[in-house]
Coordinates of C-alpha atoms and ligand atoms in Angstrom, one line a residue:
X1 CA 118.6 -10.5 64.3
X2 CA 120.6 -10.1 68.0
X3 CA 122.7 -6.8 66.4
X4 CA 119.6 -5.0 65.4
X5 CA 117.5 -5.7 68.6
X6 CA 120.7 -4.5 71.3
X7 CA 121.0 -1.2 69.2
X8 CA 118.0 0.0 70.2
X9 CA 119.1 0.4 73.6
X10 CA 122.5 1.7 72.7
X11 CA 121.1 3.8 70.6
X12 CA 119.3 6.0 73.2
X13 CA 122.4 5.8 76.0
X14 CA 124.5 9.2 76.5
X15 CA 123.2 12.6 76.2
X16 CA 124.8 15.4 77.3
X17 CA 122.5 17.7 80.1
X18 CA 123.3 21.0 80.0
X19 CA 121.8 23.4 82.6
X20 CA 121.2 26.4 80.3
X21 CA 119.4 24.3 77.6
X22 CA 116.2 26.3 76.8
X23 CA 113.6 24.2 76.1
X24 CA 112.3 25.0 72.6
X25 CA 109.9 23.0 70.5
X26 CA 113.3 22.3 68.6
X27 CA 115.4 21.1 71.9
X28 CA 112.1 18.6 72.9
X29 CA 112.2 17.2 69.6
X30 CA 115.4 16.2 70.5
X31 CA 115.0 15.2 73.6
X32 CA 112.6 12.9 72.8
X33 CA 114.3 11.2 70.5
X34 CA 115.4 8.2 72.6
X35 CA 111.7 8.0 73.7
X36 CA 110.8 7.3 69.8
X37 CA 113.3 5.1 69.0
X38 CA 112.9 2.8 72.1
X39 CA 109.1 1.7 71.5
X40 CA 109.4 -0.4 74.7
X41 CA 109.3 0.4 78.2
X42 CA 108.5 -1.9 81.6
X43 CA 106.1 -0.1 84.2
X44 CA 106.5 -1.8 87.8
X45 CA 103.7 -1.4 90.4
X46 CA 105.2 -2.5 93.5
X47 CA 104.0 -0.9 96.8
X48 CA 102.2 -2.3 100.8
X49 CA 98.7 -3.2 97.9
X50 CA 101.0 -6.3 96.9
X51 CA 100.6 -8.2 100.6
X52 CA 97.2 -8.7 100.4
X53 CA 97.1 -8.7 97.1
X54 CA 94.5 -5.9 96.6
X55 CA 93.6 -2.8 93.8
X56 CA 96.7 -0.5 94.5
X57 CA 95.8 2.6 97.0
X58 CA 92.0 2.5 94.9
X59 CA 90.9 -0.3 97.3
X60 CA 90.4 2.1 100.3
X61 CA 89.6 5.5 98.2
X62 CA 86.8 3.1 96.7
X63 CA 85.8 1.6 100.3
X64 CA 86.8 -1.6 99.3
X65 CA 88.5 -2.2 102.3
X66 CA 88.7 0.6 105.7
X67 CA 92.1 2.8 105.5
X68 CA 93.4 1.3 108.6
X69 CA 93.0 -2.6 106.9
X70 CA 95.0 -1.1 103.9
X71 CA 97.4 0.7 106.3
X72 CA 97.7 -2.6 108.3
X73 CA 99.6 -4.1 105.1
X74 CA 102.6 -2.1 106.2
X75 CA 103.3 -4.5 108.4
X76 CA 103.9 -7.0 105.6
X77 CA 106.2 -5.7 103.4
X78 CA 109.5 -7.0 103.6
X79 CA 111.1 -7.2 99.9
X80 CA 113.0 -10.0 101.4
X81 CA 113.6 -11.4 97.8
X82 CA 114.0 -8.8 96.2
X83 CA 116.7 -9.0 93.4
X84 CA 116.9 -5.6 91.9
X85 CA 120.0 -7.6 89.3
X86 CA 117.3 -10.3 88.5
X87 CA 114.9 -7.3 88.0
X88 CA 117.1 -5.8 85.0
X89 CA 118.2 -8.4 83.6
X90 CA 114.6 -9.8 82.8
X91 CA 113.7 -6.3 81.1
X92 CA 116.7 -6.1 79.1
X93 CA 115.7 -9.5 78.1
X94 CA 112.2 -8.8 77.1
X95 CA 113.8 -5.9 74.8
X96 CA 112.9 -2.9 77.0
X97 CA 114.6 0.6 76.3
X98 CA 113.4 2.2 79.9
X99 CA 111.6 0.9 83.0
X100 CA 109.0 3.2 84.8
X101 CA 109.1 2.2 88.9
X102 CA 106.3 3.6 91.3
X103 CA 108.0 6.1 93.6
X104 CA 105.0 6.6 95.3
X105 CA 101.7 5.7 94.2
X106 CA 98.4 7.4 95.5
X107 CA 98.3 5.6 99.0
X108 CA 101.2 7.7 99.5
X109 CA 103.6 5.1 100.9
X110 CA 107.0 6.3 98.9
X111 CA 109.2 3.5 97.9
X112 CA 112.5 5.4 98.7
X113 CA 113.7 7.1 102.0
X114 CA 111.5 10.3 101.9
X115 CA 112.6 13.2 104.6
X116 CA 109.5 14.7 104.1
X117 CA 107.6 12.3 106.5
X118 CA 107.7 8.9 107.6
X119 CA 105.7 7.4 105.1
X120 CA 108.5 5.2 103.2
X121 CA 109.2 1.6 102.7
X122 CA 112.2 2.4 104.4
X123 CA 110.8 3.9 107.6
X124 CA 107.3 2.5 107.9
X125 CA 107.8 -1.3 106.9
X126 CA 110.0 -4.2 107.7
X127 CA 112.0 -4.0 104.3
X128 CA 113.8 -1.5 105.9
X129 CA 114.9 -0.5 102.2
X130 CA 114.6 1.7 99.5
X131 CA 113.1 -0.3 96.2
X132 CA 114.8 3.1 93.5
X133 CA 118.1 3.2 94.3
X134 CA 119.3 -0.1 93.3
X135 CA 116.6 -0.8 90.4
X136 CA 118.2 2.3 88.6
X137 CA 121.9 1.2 89.3
X138 CA 121.3 -2.2 87.6
X139 CA 119.2 -0.7 84.6
X140 CA 121.8 2.2 84.0
X141 CA 124.6 -0.7 83.8
X142 CA 122.4 -2.0 81.1
X143 CA 122.0 1.6 79.3
X144 CA 118.1 1.0 80.3
X145 CA 116.6 4.5 80.4
X146 CA 115.1 5.4 84.0
X147 CA 111.6 6.4 84.5
X148 CA 109.7 7.8 88.4
X149 CA 106.4 6.8 88.2
X150 CA 105.2 9.7 91.1
X151 CA 101.6 10.0 92.1
X152 CA 100.8 13.8 92.8
X153 CA 97.8 13.0 94.8
X154 CA 98.5 11.4 98.3
X155 CA 95.4 10.3 99.6
X156 CA 96.9 9.6 103.2
X157 CA 98.6 12.7 103.6
X158 CA 97.1 15.3 106.3
X159 CA 97.1 18.6 104.1
X160 CA 96.1 16.4 101.2
X161 CA 91.9 17.8 100.5
X162 CA 91.0 14.2 99.1
X163 CA 91.0 11.1 100.7
X164 CA 88.1 8.3 100.5
X165 CA 85.1 9.0 97.3
X166 CA 82.6 11.1 98.8
X167 CA 84.8 12.4 102.0
X168 CA 87.1 14.9 101.3
X169 CA 89.2 17.0 104.3
X170 CA 88.4 20.3 102.9
X171 CA 87.7 22.1 100.0
X172 CA 91.4 24.1 98.5
X173 CA 89.4 27.1 97.7
X174 CA 88.5 27.7 101.3
X175 CA 92.1 26.9 102.5
X176 CA 94.5 28.1 100.4
X177 CA 97.2 27.9 103.4
X178 CA 96.7 24.4 104.0
X179 CA 96.7 23.4 100.4
X180 CA 100.1 25.5 100.5
X181 CA 101.4 22.9 103.3
X182 CA 100.5 20.4 100.7
X183 CA 102.0 21.8 97.5
X184 CA 105.4 22.2 99.8
X185 CA 105.5 18.6 101.0
X186 CA 104.6 16.9 97.4
X187 CA 107.3 19.5 95.3
X188 CA 109.5 18.3 98.2
X189 CA 109.6 15.1 97.5
X190 CA 109.8 15.6 93.6
X191 CA 113.0 17.4 94.6
X192 CA 114.3 14.5 96.4
X193 CA 113.4 12.0 93.8
X194 CA 115.0 14.4 91.4
X195 CA 118.4 14.7 93.2
X196 CA 118.3 10.9 94.6
X197 CA 117.6 9.4 91.8
X198 CA 118.2 11.7 88.3
X199 CA 115.4 10.2 86.8
X200 CA 115.6 10.2 82.2
X201 CA 111.9 10.2 82.5
X202 CA 109.0 11.1 85.3
X203 CA 105.8 10.0 84.8
X204 CA 103.4 11.5 87.1
X205 CA 99.8 10.3 88.0
X206 CA 96.9 11.7 89.1
X207 CA 96.7 15.4 88.1
X208 CA 92.7 15.0 87.5
X209 CA 92.3 15.9 91.0
X210 CA 93.7 19.6 90.7
X211 CA 94.3 22.2 88.3
X212 CA 97.5 23.1 86.7
X213 CA 97.5 26.4 88.9
X214 CA 96.7 24.3 91.7
X215 CA 100.0 21.7 91.2
X216 CA 101.7 24.7 89.7
X217 CA 102.9 22.5 86.8
X218 CA 105.1 24.6 85.2
X219 CA 106.7 25.2 88.7
X220 CA 106.9 21.6 88.9
X221 CA 108.3 21.1 85.4
X222 CA 110.9 24.0 86.2
X223 CA 111.9 22.4 89.1
X224 CA 112.9 19.0 87.0
X225 CA 114.4 20.4 83.9
X226 CA 116.1 22.5 86.3
X227 CA 118.2 19.4 87.1
X228 CA 118.2 17.5 84.5
X229 CA 116.8 19.4 81.1
X230 CA 116.9 16.4 79.1
X231 CA 114.2 14.5 81.3
X232 CA 110.6 13.7 79.9
X233 CA 107.7 13.7 81.3
X234 CA 104.7 12.3 80.7
X235 CA 101.3 13.6 79.9
X236 CA 100.2 14.2 83.2
X237 CA 100.9 17.5 84.6
X238 CA 97.7 19.2 83.9
X239 CA 99.0 20.3 80.1
X240 CA 102.5 20.6 81.1
X241 CA 104.1 17.0 79.5
X242 CA 105.9 15.7 76.9
X243 CA 103.8 12.7 75.8
X244 CA 100.6 11.3 75.8
X245 CA 99.1 8.2 77.5
X246 CA 96.5 6.4 76.9
X247 CA 96.0 4.0 79.7
X248 CA 94.6 0.3 79.0
X249 CA 92.9 1.3 76.1
X250 CA 93.7 0.5 72.2
X251 CA 93.6 3.6 69.7
X252 CA 91.8 2.9 66.3
X253 CA 93.1 5.1 64.0
X254 CA 96.8 6.8 64.3
X255 CA 96.5 9.2 67.1
X256 CA 97.6 12.4 66.0
X257 CA 100.4 13.6 68.9
X258 CA 103.7 13.3 68.4
X259 CA 104.6 10.6 70.7
X260 CA 102.8 8.6 73.0
X261 CA 102.7 5.5 74.6
X262 CA 99.8 3.0 76.1
X263 CA 99.8 1.6 79.3
X264 CA 99.3 -1.3 79.9
X265 CA 98.6 -4.9 82.5
X266 CA 99.0 -7.8 81.6
X267 CA 96.7 -9.2 83.8
X268 CA 94.1 -6.7 84.4
X269 CA 95.9 -4.7 87.6
X270 CA 98.8 -3.0 88.2
X271 CA 99.8 -4.0 91.3
X272 CA 100.2 -7.7 92.2
X273 CA 96.3 -9.4 92.7
X274 CA 94.9 -12.5 92.8
X275 CA 93.7 -12.0 89.2
X276 CA 94.4 -15.2 86.9
X277 CA 93.5 -12.7 83.7
X278 CA 96.7 -13.2 82.0
X279 CA 97.2 -11.9 78.3
X280 CA 98.8 -14.2 76.3
X281 CA 102.5 -13.5 74.5
X282 CA 100.6 -13.8 71.3
X283 CA 97.8 -10.9 72.8
X284 CA 101.0 -8.3 73.9
X285 CA 103.0 -9.1 71.1
X286 CA 100.1 -7.9 68.6
X287 CA 99.7 -5.0 71.0
X288 CA 103.1 -4.0 71.5
X289 CA 103.1 -4.3 67.1
X290 CA 99.6 -2.8 66.6
X291 CA 101.1 0.6 69.0
X292 CA 104.6 1.0 67.4
X293 CA 102.3 0.7 63.8
X294 CA 100.6 3.8 64.8
X295 CA 104.0 5.9 66.2
X296 CA 103.7 4.8 70.1
X297 CA 105.5 2.9 72.8
X298 CA 103.9 0.4 74.7
X299 CA 104.3 0.5 78.6
X300 CA 103.9 -3.0 79.9
X301 CA 103.1 -3.4 83.7
X302 CA 104.1 -6.3 86.0
X303 CA 103.3 -6.2 89.4
X304 CA 105.7 -8.1 91.6
X305 CA 104.9 -9.7 95.3
X306 CA 105.2 -7.8 98.5
X307 CA 108.9 -9.7 98.7
X308 CA 110.2 -8.4 95.2
X309 CA 109.1 -12.1 93.4
X310 CA 107.2 -11.6 90.1
X311 CA 104.6 -13.9 89.2
X312 CA 105.9 -16.7 86.6
X313 CA 103.2 -15.6 84.2
X314 CA 104.8 -12.0 84.0
X315 CA 108.3 -13.5 83.7
X316 CA 106.7 -16.0 80.9
X317 CA 105.3 -12.9 78.7
X318 CA 108.7 -11.0 79.5
X319 CA 111.2 -13.7 77.9
X320 CA 108.3 -14.5 75.0
X321 CA 108.3 -11.0 73.8
X322 CA 112.1 -10.6 74.3
X323 CA 112.4 -13.7 72.2
X324 CA 110.3 -12.2 69.8
X325 CA 112.0 -9.4 70.0
X326 CA 115.0 -11.0 68.9
X327 CA 113.8 -12.4 65.8
X328 CA 112.0 -9.5 64.6
X329 CA 113.3 -6.2 66.4
X330 CA 114.7 -5.2 63.1
X331 CA 111.0 -3.8 62.6
X332 CA 110.5 -2.7 65.9
X333 CA 113.3 -0.6 67.4
X334 CA 114.5 3.3 65.5
X335 CA 111.5 2.7 63.2
X336 CA 108.7 5.0 62.6
X337 CA 104.7 4.3 62.0
X338 CA 103.9 2.4 59.2
X339 CA 101.6 2.9 55.6
X340 CA 97.7 4.2 56.6
X341 CA 95.7 1.0 56.8
X342 CA 93.7 0.5 53.7
X343 CA 96.8 -0.1 51.7
X344 CA 98.1 -2.9 53.8
X345 CA 95.2 -4.6 56.0
X346 CA 97.4 -5.4 58.9
X347 CA 100.2 -3.3 61.0
X348 CA 103.6 -2.1 58.8
X349 CA 106.4 0.2 60.2
X350 CA 109.2 2.2 58.3
X351 CA 113.4 2.5 58.2
X352 CA 113.2 6.1 58.8
X353 CA 114.6 6.8 55.7
X354 CA 111.7 5.0 54.3
X355 CA 112.9 2.8 52.1
X356 CA 112.3 -0.3 53.9
X357 CA 108.7 -1.0 55.1
X358 CA 107.7 -3.9 57.6
X359 CA 104.5 -6.0 57.2
X360 CA 103.5 -8.0 60.2
X361 CA 101.2 -10.9 59.3
X362 CA 99.4 -11.8 62.5
X363 CA 99.0 -15.7 63.8
X364 CA 100.9 -18.3 61.9
X365 CA 98.4 -18.5 58.8
X366 CA 100.4 -19.1 55.6
X367 CA 98.8 -17.5 51.9
X368 CA 98.6 -14.8 50.1
X369 CA 99.0 -11.0 50.9
X370 CA 97.6 -8.1 48.7
X371 CA 99.3 -4.7 49.4
X372 CA 97.9 -1.6 47.3
X373 CA 98.5 1.5 45.8
X374 CA 102.5 1.3 46.1
X375 CA 104.4 3.2 43.5
X376 CA 107.8 1.8 44.3
X377 CA 109.6 -1.2 42.7
X378 CA 110.1 -3.9 45.5
X379 CA 113.9 -5.0 45.2
X380 CA 113.9 -8.1 47.7
X381 CA 111.1 -9.7 50.0
X382 CA 112.7 -11.8 52.8
X383 CA 111.0 -12.6 56.3
X384 CA 112.9 -11.7 59.3
X385 CA 114.1 -14.5 61.8
X386 CA 114.7 -16.8 58.6
X387 CA 117.1 -16.2 54.9
X388 CA 113.9 -16.9 53.1
X389 CA 113.5 -14.6 50.1
X390 CA 109.7 -14.4 48.5
X391 CA 108.4 -13.6 45.4
X392 CA 106.0 -11.1 44.6
X393 CA 103.5 -10.6 41.7
X394 CA 102.4 -7.5 40.4
X395 CA 98.6 -7.7 39.5
X396 CA 96.1 -5.3 37.5
X397 CA 98.8 -2.7 36.7
X398 CA 97.5 -1.2 33.3
X399 CA 100.6 0.1 30.7
X400 CA 98.8 3.5 30.2
X401 CA 97.3 4.0 33.6
X402 CA 99.9 5.6 36.3
X403 CA 97.9 4.0 39.0
X404 CA 100.1 0.7 40.4
X405 CA 98.7 -2.3 40.6
X406 CA 97.9 -4.6 43.3
X407 CA 101.0 -6.3 45.3
X408 CA 100.3 -10.0 45.8
X409 CA 102.5 -11.9 48.2
X410 CA 103.1 -15.6 48.7
X411 CA 103.7 -16.3 52.3
X412 CA 104.3 -20.5 52.2
X413 CA 104.2 -22.6 55.2
X414 CA 107.0 -23.2 57.0
X415 CA 108.7 -19.7 57.5
X416 CA 105.8 -18.4 59.9
X417 CA 106.6 -17.0 63.2
X418 CA 105.6 -18.9 66.7
X419 CA 103.6 -15.3 67.0
X420 CA 104.0 -12.5 64.6
X421 CA 105.4 -13.3 60.9
X422 CA 107.7 -9.7 59.6
X423 CA 107.7 -9.5 55.9
X424 CA 110.9 -7.1 55.1
X425 CA 110.1 -5.2 52.0
X426 CA 113.7 -3.6 50.9
X427 CA 112.0 -0.8 48.2
X428 CA 113.7 1.4 45.4
X429 CA 113.9 4.7 46.9
X430 CA 111.4 6.0 49.7
X431 CA 108.0 4.6 50.1
X432 CA 105.7 6.2 47.9
X433 CA 101.8 6.1 47.9
X434 CA 98.9 6.2 45.4
X435 CA 96.3 8.6 47.2
X436 CA 93.5 8.3 44.4
X437 CA 90.3 7.2 43.6
X438 CA 91.2 4.6 40.9
X439 CA 92.2 6.1 37.9
X440 CA 89.3 8.7 37.7
X441 CA 90.7 11.9 39.7
Ligands
LIG1 C1 95.6 5.0 87.0 C2 95.5 4.9 88.5 C3 96.6 4.0 88.8 C4 97.7 3.0 88.5 C5 98.2 4.2 86.9 C6 98.8 3.4 85.5 O1 95.6 6.3 86.6 O2 95.0 5.5 89.0 O3 96.3 3.2 89.9 O4 98.4 3.2 88.4 O5 96.7 4.2 86.1 O6 98.9 3.9 84.6

């Protein structure tokens, strides 16, 4: 099992970059392959909001606290127990193949040594540290891809129009020169992040406050790709990104995007917060499985404390997720989304050649499962993480009809995973499904 687990990340390392590469749909497909195979990413929101454990940036924007009080947190941001090796070890243990960290949130406090202004963890906090560089170094040692979250919005910048809800500094259409100063500023920071850290993935946020023309999204995309043509850009750049990012909302049916990623918190907040509404390991794993079965990834968030330590509950979820991945990762990493709902009342994935079908059986319930409309013969059924082989019965196959019978699989006591059990069905040939109405069509 372990072999499959680590294969996930190894396969995605080692792209050759080529500054001449033209972005055509084919080359996009090629550069997206590691992302499609990765399935699990870890999001990290670290910033001064962790000092008081309040909403990241939004707390002053929404007037829950005054701006001056919010900024007082600068003085309490120490990162004194920051251990990027431990962070990277934990991420690796979870099974994640990429991580995305806040280089700057909407509050404008850069977590690296920006030269564009003095508002950074290095120059404006007692931490005096760059959060990003040592973290990316540790990730890269483990073949984990490095993602930079970057907020386009910068509510602290004097030339940014938005400040707090109901109070803007100015309107772009009334003062293009002032907006041009901000464009120079934020694009300068993007160039810095690009040269200093060379992210594999850019995770923009806050594009909703301005149009593609105002952000100069195409130019921003080109700045990034000029440095790293293989860089992946999330879908928050007003139409100039590569993949969709549903946030905290779970698609019910399979999204039609080529690539998508559900970003989700482990409690109800992105940054460290006084919030004990933790999702259980079972809940996180079932959401993860659901995303992968529907062709997507999960970007699971952690919010470390201001000193850089990670709350125990988050550590626990990551470890349990990792242990589950070690047992069942074969059904997750390097697979493709499963068969449509209706054939099996649960989540499923397929091997890339579609000859192996993985069925996810929720909770610990033993019993009989039913599979409908499968033309293929089943060669073999095993329970991942065990040596157990299961038998099956074909019910209702009529000799004169081409319509497939129903497959009943008995899941006995004692083979269940602690969280979600995976059945591996080896099929004769690539999966072929019946799409008719029961023989009358
Ligand atoms: C948002 C929020 C933000 C959070 C992000 C994560 O859109 O503005 O606070 O960092 O989503 O997905």
